[in-house]
mmCIF file of C-alpha atoms in Angstrom:
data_model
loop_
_atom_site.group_PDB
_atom_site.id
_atom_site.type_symbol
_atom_site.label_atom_id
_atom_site.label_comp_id
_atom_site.label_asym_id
_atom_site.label_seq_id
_atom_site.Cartn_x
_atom_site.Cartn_y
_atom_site.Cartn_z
ATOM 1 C CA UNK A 1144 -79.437 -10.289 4.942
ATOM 2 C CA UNK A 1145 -80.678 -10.669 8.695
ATOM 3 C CA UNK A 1146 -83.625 -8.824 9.041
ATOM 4 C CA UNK A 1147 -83.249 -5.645 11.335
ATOM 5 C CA UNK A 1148 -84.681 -6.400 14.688
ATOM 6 C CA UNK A 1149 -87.913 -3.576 15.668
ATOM 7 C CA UNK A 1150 -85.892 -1.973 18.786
ATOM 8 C CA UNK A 1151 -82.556 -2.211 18.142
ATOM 9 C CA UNK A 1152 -81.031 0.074 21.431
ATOM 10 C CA UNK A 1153 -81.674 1.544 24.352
ATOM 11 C CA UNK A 1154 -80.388 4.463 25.914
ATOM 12 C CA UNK A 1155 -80.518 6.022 29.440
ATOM 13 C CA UNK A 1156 -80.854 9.751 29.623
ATOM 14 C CA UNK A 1157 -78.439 9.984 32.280
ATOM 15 C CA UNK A 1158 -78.155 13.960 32.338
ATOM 16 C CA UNK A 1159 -81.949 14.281 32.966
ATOM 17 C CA UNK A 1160 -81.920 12.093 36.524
ATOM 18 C CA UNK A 1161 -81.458 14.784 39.402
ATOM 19 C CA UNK A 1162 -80.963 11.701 41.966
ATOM 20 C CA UNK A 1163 -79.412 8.457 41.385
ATOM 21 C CA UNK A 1164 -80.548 7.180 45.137
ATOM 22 C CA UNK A 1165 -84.456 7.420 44.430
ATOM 23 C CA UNK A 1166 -86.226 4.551 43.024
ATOM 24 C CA UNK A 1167 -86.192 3.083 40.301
ATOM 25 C CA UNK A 1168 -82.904 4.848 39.486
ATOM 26 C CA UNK A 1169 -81.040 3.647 42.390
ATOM 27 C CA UNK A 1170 -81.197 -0.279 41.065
ATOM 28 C CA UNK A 1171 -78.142 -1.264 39.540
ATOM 29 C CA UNK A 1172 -79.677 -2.045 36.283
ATOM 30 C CA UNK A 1173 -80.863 1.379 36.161
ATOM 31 C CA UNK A 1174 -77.643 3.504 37.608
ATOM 32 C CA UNK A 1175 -75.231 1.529 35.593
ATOM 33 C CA UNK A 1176 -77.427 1.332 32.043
ATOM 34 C CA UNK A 1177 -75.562 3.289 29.175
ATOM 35 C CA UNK A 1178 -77.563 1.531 26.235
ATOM 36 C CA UNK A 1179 -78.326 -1.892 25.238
ATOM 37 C CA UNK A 1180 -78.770 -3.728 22.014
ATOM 38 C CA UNK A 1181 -81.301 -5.875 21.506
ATOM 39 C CA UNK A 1182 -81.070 -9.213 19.129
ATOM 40 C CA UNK A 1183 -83.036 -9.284 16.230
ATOM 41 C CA UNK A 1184 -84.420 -12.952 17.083
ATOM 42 C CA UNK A 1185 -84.307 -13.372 21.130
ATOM 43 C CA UNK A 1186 -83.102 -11.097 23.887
ATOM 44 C CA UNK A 1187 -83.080 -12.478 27.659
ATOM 45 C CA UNK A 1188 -82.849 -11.179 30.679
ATOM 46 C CA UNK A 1189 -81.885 -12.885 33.421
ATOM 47 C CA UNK A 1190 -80.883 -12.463 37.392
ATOM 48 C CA UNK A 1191 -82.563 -12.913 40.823
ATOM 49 C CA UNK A 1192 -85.761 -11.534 42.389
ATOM 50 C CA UNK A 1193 -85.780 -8.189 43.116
ATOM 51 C CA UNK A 1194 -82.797 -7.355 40.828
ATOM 52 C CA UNK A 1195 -84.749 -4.953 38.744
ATOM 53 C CA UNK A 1196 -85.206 -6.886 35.249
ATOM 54 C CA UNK A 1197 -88.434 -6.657 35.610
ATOM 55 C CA UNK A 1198 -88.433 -2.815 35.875
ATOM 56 C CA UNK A 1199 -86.693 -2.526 32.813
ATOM 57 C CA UNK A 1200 -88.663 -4.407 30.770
ATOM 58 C CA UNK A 1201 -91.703 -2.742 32.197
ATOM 59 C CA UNK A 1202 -90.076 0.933 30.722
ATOM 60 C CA UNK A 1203 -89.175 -1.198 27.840
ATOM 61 C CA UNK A 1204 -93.310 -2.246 26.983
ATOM 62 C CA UNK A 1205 -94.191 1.094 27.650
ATOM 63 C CA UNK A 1206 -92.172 2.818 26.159
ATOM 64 C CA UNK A 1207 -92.867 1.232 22.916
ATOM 65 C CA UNK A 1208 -96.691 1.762 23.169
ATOM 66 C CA UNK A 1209 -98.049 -1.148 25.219
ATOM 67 C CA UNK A 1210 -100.508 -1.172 28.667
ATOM 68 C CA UNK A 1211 -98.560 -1.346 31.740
ATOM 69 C CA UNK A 1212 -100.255 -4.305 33.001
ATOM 70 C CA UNK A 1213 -99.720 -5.875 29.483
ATOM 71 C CA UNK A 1214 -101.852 -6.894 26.467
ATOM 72 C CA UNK A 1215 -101.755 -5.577 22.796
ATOM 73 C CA UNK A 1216 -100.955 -1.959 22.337
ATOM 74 C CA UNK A 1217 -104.895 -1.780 21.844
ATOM 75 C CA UNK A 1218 -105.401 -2.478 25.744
ATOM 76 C CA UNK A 1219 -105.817 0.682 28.037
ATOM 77 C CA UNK A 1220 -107.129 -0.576 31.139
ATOM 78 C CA UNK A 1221 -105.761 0.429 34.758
ATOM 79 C CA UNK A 1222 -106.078 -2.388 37.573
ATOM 80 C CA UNK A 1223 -103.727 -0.299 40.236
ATOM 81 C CA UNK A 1224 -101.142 2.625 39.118
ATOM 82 C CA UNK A 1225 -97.761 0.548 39.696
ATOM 83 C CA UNK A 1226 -95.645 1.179 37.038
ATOM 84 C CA UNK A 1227 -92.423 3.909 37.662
ATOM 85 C CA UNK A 1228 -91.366 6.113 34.914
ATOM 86 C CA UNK A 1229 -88.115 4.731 33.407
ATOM 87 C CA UNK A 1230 -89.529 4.880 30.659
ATOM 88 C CA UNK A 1231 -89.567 8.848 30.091
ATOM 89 C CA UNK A 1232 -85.895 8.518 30.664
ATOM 90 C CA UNK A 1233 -84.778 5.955 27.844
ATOM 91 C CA UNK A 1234 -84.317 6.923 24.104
ATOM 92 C CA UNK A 1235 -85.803 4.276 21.929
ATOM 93 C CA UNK A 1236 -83.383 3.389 18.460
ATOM 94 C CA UNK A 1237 -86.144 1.768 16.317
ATOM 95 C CA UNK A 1238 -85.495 -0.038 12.625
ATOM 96 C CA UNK A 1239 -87.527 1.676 9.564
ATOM 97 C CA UNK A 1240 -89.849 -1.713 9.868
ATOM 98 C CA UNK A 1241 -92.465 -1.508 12.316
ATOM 99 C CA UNK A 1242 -93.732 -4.450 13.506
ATOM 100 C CA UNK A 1243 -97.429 -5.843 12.309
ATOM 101 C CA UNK A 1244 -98.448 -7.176 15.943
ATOM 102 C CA UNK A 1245 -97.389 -7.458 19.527
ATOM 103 C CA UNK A 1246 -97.997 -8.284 23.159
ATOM 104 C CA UNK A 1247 -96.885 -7.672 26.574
ATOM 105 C CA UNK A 1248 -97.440 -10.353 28.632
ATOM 106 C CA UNK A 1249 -96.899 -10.496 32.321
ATOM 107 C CA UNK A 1250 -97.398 -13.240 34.254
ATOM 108 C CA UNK A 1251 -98.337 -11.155 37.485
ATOM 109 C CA UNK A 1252 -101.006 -9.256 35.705
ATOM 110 C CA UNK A 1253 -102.284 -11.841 33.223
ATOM 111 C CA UNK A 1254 -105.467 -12.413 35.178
ATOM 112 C CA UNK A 1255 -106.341 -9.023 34.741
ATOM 113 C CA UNK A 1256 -105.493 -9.019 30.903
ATOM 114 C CA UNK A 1257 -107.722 -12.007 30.618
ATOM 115 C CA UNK A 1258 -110.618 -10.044 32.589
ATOM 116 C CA UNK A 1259 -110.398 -7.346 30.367
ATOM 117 C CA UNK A 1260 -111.004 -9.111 27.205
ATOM 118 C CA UNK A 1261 -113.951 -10.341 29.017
ATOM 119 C CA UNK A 1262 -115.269 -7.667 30.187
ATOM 120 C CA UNK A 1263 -115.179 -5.978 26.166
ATOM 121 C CA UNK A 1264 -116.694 -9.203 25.278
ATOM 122 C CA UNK A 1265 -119.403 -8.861 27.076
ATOM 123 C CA UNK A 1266 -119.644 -5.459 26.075
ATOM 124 C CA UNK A 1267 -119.731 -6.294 22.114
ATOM 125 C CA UNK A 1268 -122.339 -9.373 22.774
ATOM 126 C CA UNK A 1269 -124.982 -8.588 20.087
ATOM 127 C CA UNK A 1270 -122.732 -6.812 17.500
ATOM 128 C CA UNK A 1271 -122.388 -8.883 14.621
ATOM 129 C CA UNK A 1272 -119.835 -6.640 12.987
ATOM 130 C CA UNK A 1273 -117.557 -6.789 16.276
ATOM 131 C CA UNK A 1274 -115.856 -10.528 16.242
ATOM 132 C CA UNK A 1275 -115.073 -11.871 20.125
ATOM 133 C CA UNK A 1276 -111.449 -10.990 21.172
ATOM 134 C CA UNK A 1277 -111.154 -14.363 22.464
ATOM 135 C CA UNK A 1278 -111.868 -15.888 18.779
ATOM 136 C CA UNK A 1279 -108.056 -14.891 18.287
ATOM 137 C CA UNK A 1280 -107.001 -16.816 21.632
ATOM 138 C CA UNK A 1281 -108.208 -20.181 20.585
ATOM 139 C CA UNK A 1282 -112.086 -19.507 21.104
ATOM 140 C CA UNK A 1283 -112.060 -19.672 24.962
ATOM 141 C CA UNK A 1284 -112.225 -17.377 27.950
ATOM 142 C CA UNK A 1285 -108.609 -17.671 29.371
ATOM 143 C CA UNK A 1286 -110.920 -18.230 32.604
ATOM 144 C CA UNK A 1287 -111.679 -21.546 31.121
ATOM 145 C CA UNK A 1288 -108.964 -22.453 30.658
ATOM 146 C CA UNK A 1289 -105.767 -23.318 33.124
ATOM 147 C CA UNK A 1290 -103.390 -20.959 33.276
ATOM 148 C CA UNK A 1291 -100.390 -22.812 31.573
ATOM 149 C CA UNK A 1292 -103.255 -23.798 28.647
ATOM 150 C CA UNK A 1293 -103.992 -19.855 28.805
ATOM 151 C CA UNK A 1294 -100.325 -18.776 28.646
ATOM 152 C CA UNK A 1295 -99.820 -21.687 26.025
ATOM 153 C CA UNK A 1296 -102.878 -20.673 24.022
ATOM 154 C CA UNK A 1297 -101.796 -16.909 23.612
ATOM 155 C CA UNK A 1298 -98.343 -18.158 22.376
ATOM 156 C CA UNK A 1299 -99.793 -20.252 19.670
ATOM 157 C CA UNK A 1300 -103.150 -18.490 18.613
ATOM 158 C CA UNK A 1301 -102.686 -14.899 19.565
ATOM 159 C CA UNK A 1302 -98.836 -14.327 18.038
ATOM 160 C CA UNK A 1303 -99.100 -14.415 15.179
ATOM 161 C CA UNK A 1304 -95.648 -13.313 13.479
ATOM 162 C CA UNK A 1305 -93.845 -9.680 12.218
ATOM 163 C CA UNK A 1306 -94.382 -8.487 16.199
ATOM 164 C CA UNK A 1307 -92.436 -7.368 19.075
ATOM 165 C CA UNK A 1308 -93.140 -9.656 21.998
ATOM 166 C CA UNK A 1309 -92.242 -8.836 25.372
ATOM 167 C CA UNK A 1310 -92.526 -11.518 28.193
ATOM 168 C CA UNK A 1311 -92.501 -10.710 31.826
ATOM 169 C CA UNK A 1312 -91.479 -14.662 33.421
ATOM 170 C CA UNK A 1313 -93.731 -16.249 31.019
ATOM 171 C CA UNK A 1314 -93.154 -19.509 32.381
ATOM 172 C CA UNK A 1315 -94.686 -18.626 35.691
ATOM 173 C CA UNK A 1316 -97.597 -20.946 34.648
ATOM 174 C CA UNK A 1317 -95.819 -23.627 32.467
ATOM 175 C CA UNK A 1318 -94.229 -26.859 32.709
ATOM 176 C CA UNK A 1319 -90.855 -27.904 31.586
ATOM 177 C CA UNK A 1320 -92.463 -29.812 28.500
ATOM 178 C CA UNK A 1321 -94.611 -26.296 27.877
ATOM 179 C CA UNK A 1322 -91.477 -24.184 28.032
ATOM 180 C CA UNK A 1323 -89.841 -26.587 25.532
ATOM 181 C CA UNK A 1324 -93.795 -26.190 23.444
ATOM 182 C CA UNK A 1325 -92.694 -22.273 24.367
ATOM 183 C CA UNK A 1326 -89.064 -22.763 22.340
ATOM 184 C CA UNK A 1327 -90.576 -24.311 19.527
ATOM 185 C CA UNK A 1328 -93.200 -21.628 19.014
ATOM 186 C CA UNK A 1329 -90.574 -19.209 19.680
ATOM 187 C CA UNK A 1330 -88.774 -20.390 16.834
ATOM 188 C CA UNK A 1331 -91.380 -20.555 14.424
ATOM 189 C CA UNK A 1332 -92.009 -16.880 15.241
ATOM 190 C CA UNK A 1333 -88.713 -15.668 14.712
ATOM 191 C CA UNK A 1334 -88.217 -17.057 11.631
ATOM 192 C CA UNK A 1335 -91.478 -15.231 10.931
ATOM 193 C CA UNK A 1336 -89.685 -11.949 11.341
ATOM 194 C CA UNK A 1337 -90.746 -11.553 15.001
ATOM 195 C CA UNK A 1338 -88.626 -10.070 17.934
ATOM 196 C CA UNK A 1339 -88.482 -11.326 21.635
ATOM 197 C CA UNK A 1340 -87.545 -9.635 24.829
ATOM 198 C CA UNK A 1341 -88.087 -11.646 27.807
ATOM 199 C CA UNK A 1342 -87.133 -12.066 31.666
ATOM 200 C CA UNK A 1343 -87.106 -15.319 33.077
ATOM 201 C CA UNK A 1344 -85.526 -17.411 35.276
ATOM 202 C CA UNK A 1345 -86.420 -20.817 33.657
ATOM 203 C CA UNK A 1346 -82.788 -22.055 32.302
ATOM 204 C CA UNK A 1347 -84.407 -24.131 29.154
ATOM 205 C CA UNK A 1348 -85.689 -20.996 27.886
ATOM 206 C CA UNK A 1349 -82.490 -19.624 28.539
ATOM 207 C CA UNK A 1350 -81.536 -21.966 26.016
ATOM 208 C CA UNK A 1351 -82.578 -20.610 23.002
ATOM 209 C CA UNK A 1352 -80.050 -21.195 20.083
ATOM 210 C CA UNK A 1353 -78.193 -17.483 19.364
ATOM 211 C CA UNK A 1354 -80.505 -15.633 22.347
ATOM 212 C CA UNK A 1355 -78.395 -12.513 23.465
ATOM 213 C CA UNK A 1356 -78.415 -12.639 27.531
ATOM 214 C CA UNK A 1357 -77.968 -10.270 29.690
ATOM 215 C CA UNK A 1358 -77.039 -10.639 33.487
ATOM 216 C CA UNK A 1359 -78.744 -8.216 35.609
ATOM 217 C CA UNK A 1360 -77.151 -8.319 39.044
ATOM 218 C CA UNK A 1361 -76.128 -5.757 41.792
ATOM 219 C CA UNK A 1362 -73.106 -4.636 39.701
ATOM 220 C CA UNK A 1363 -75.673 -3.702 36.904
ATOM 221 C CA UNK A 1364 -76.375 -5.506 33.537
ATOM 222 C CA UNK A 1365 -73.705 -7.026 31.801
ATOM 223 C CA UNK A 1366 -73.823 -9.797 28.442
ATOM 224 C CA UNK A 1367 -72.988 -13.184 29.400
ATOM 225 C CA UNK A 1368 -73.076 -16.596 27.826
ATOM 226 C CA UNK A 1369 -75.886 -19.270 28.766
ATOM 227 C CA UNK A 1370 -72.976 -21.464 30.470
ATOM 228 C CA UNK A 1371 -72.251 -18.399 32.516
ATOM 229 C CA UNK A 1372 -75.548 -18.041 34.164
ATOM 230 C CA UNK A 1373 -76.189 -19.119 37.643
ATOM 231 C CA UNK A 1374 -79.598 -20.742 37.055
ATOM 232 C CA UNK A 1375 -78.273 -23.039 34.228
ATOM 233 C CA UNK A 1376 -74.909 -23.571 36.673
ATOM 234 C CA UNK A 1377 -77.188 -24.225 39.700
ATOM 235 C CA UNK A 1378 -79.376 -26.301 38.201
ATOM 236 C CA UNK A 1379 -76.906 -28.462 36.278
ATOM 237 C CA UNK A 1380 -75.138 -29.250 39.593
ATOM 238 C CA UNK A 1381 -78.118 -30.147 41.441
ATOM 239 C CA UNK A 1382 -79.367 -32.123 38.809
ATOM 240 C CA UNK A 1383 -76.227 -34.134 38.302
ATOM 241 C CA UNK A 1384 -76.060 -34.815 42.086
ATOM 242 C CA UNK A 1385 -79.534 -33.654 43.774
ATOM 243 C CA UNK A 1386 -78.661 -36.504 47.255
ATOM 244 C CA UNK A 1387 -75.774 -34.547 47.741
ATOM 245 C CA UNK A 1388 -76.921 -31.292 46.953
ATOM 246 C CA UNK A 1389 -79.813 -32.024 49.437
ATOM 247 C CA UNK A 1390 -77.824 -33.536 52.450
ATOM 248 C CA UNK A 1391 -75.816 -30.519 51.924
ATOM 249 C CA UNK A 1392 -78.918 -27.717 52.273
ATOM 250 C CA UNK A 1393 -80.465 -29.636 55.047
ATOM 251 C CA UNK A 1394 -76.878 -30.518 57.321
ATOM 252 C CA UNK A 1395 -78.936 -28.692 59.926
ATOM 253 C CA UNK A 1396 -82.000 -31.009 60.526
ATOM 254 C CA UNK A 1397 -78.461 -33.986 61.702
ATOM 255 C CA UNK A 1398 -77.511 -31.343 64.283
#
């Protein structure tokens, strides 16, 4: 029997929004959301900048318990008050099984998650009974480190299986042979009873075998198969035929 995912639907609490034309309930994501199930292996979300995936998975993370500006559900730290409050209006449909671990990463605010950890560090320094926080990221200061090795690192030392794991464009900071690293450890992970919900725009993490997608566009969010998506459609065509694809976008500089 496939294992029941840890949030299994969403559900927009459309009688409680007074005004549909105020942020962040005008976006189309938001104004056309009814409820959403979520995979119990990998759920994507994918569209263009701006679109409002992003948003949603924000009110997603917080809703179920984790920092704004991402971490563990243990972090509680406040760079700059960003965040809207989708979140108060979603109804969370959660299995019986809660999940050991998890982690919201975002790739905008991972420098401050990583400044954080040093910062409580350095606070602990002295206490034998307190181990470093960055023992369980590989041993280094994600300072130290790059930022795809730091984004790489937390994937493989941090996660570490029966946890809900959010990802905000996690491969901001890694290259295509990294995102493919990123599958595989994805993989192991599910079949370690853990749950993903990520946004991206990266078409090989797309990929994932049996990943639910959802489109999130100016007509709202809809499901859609990988073929279906424009960044594995765009990038298959200019892939196939990138001199013509090129003359094409620059027919301007001949003029």
């Amino acid at each position: 029997m496939e294992p029941l995912p840890y949030l299994r639907q969403i559900k927009l609490k459309r009688d409680e929004i007074s005004d549909f034309g105020v942020y962040p309930f005008v976006l189309p994501v938001v104004s056309s959301l009814d409820a959403l199930d979520f995979a119990p292996g990998v759920t994507m979300f994918v569209g263009e900048n701006g679109s409002g995936k992003s948003t949603l998975l924000e009110a997603i993370a917080i809703g179920m318990g984790f920092n704004p500006e991402g971490g563990t559900r243990n972090f509680n730290f406040v760079s700059r008050q960003t965040h809207s409050d989708l979140n108060q209006f979603l109804t969370f449909s959660k299995s019986f099984k809660r999940p050991r671990d998890g982690f919201f990463l975002r790739a905008e605010s991972f420098y401050n998650v990583a400044t954080n950890m040093d910062e409580l560090d350095e606070q602990d320094t002295g206490k034998l009974e307190v181990p470093n926080i960055k023992d369980s990221y590989g041993g280094r200061s994600l300072h130290h480190q790059s930022h795809g090795e730091a984004f790489l690192s937390l994937f493989v030392n941090r996660f570490g299986g029966g946890g809900l794991y959010l990802l905000d464009e996690p491969e901001a900071a890694l290259s295509p042979s990294r995102q493919l690293a990123m599958l595989n450890r994805m993989r192991e992970l599910v079949q370690a009873e853990s749950q993903f919900i990520v946004a991206t725009h990266s078409p090989i993490l797309m990929a994932y075998p049996g990943a639910t997608i959802y489109q999130v566009d100016e007509t709202g969010v809809y499901q859609v198969e990988y073929e279906e998506t424009e960044h594995y459609q765009l990038s298959r065509a200019f892939l196939n035929n990138p001199k013509t694809f090129l003359r094409e976008l620059f027919a301007d500089d001949d003029e």
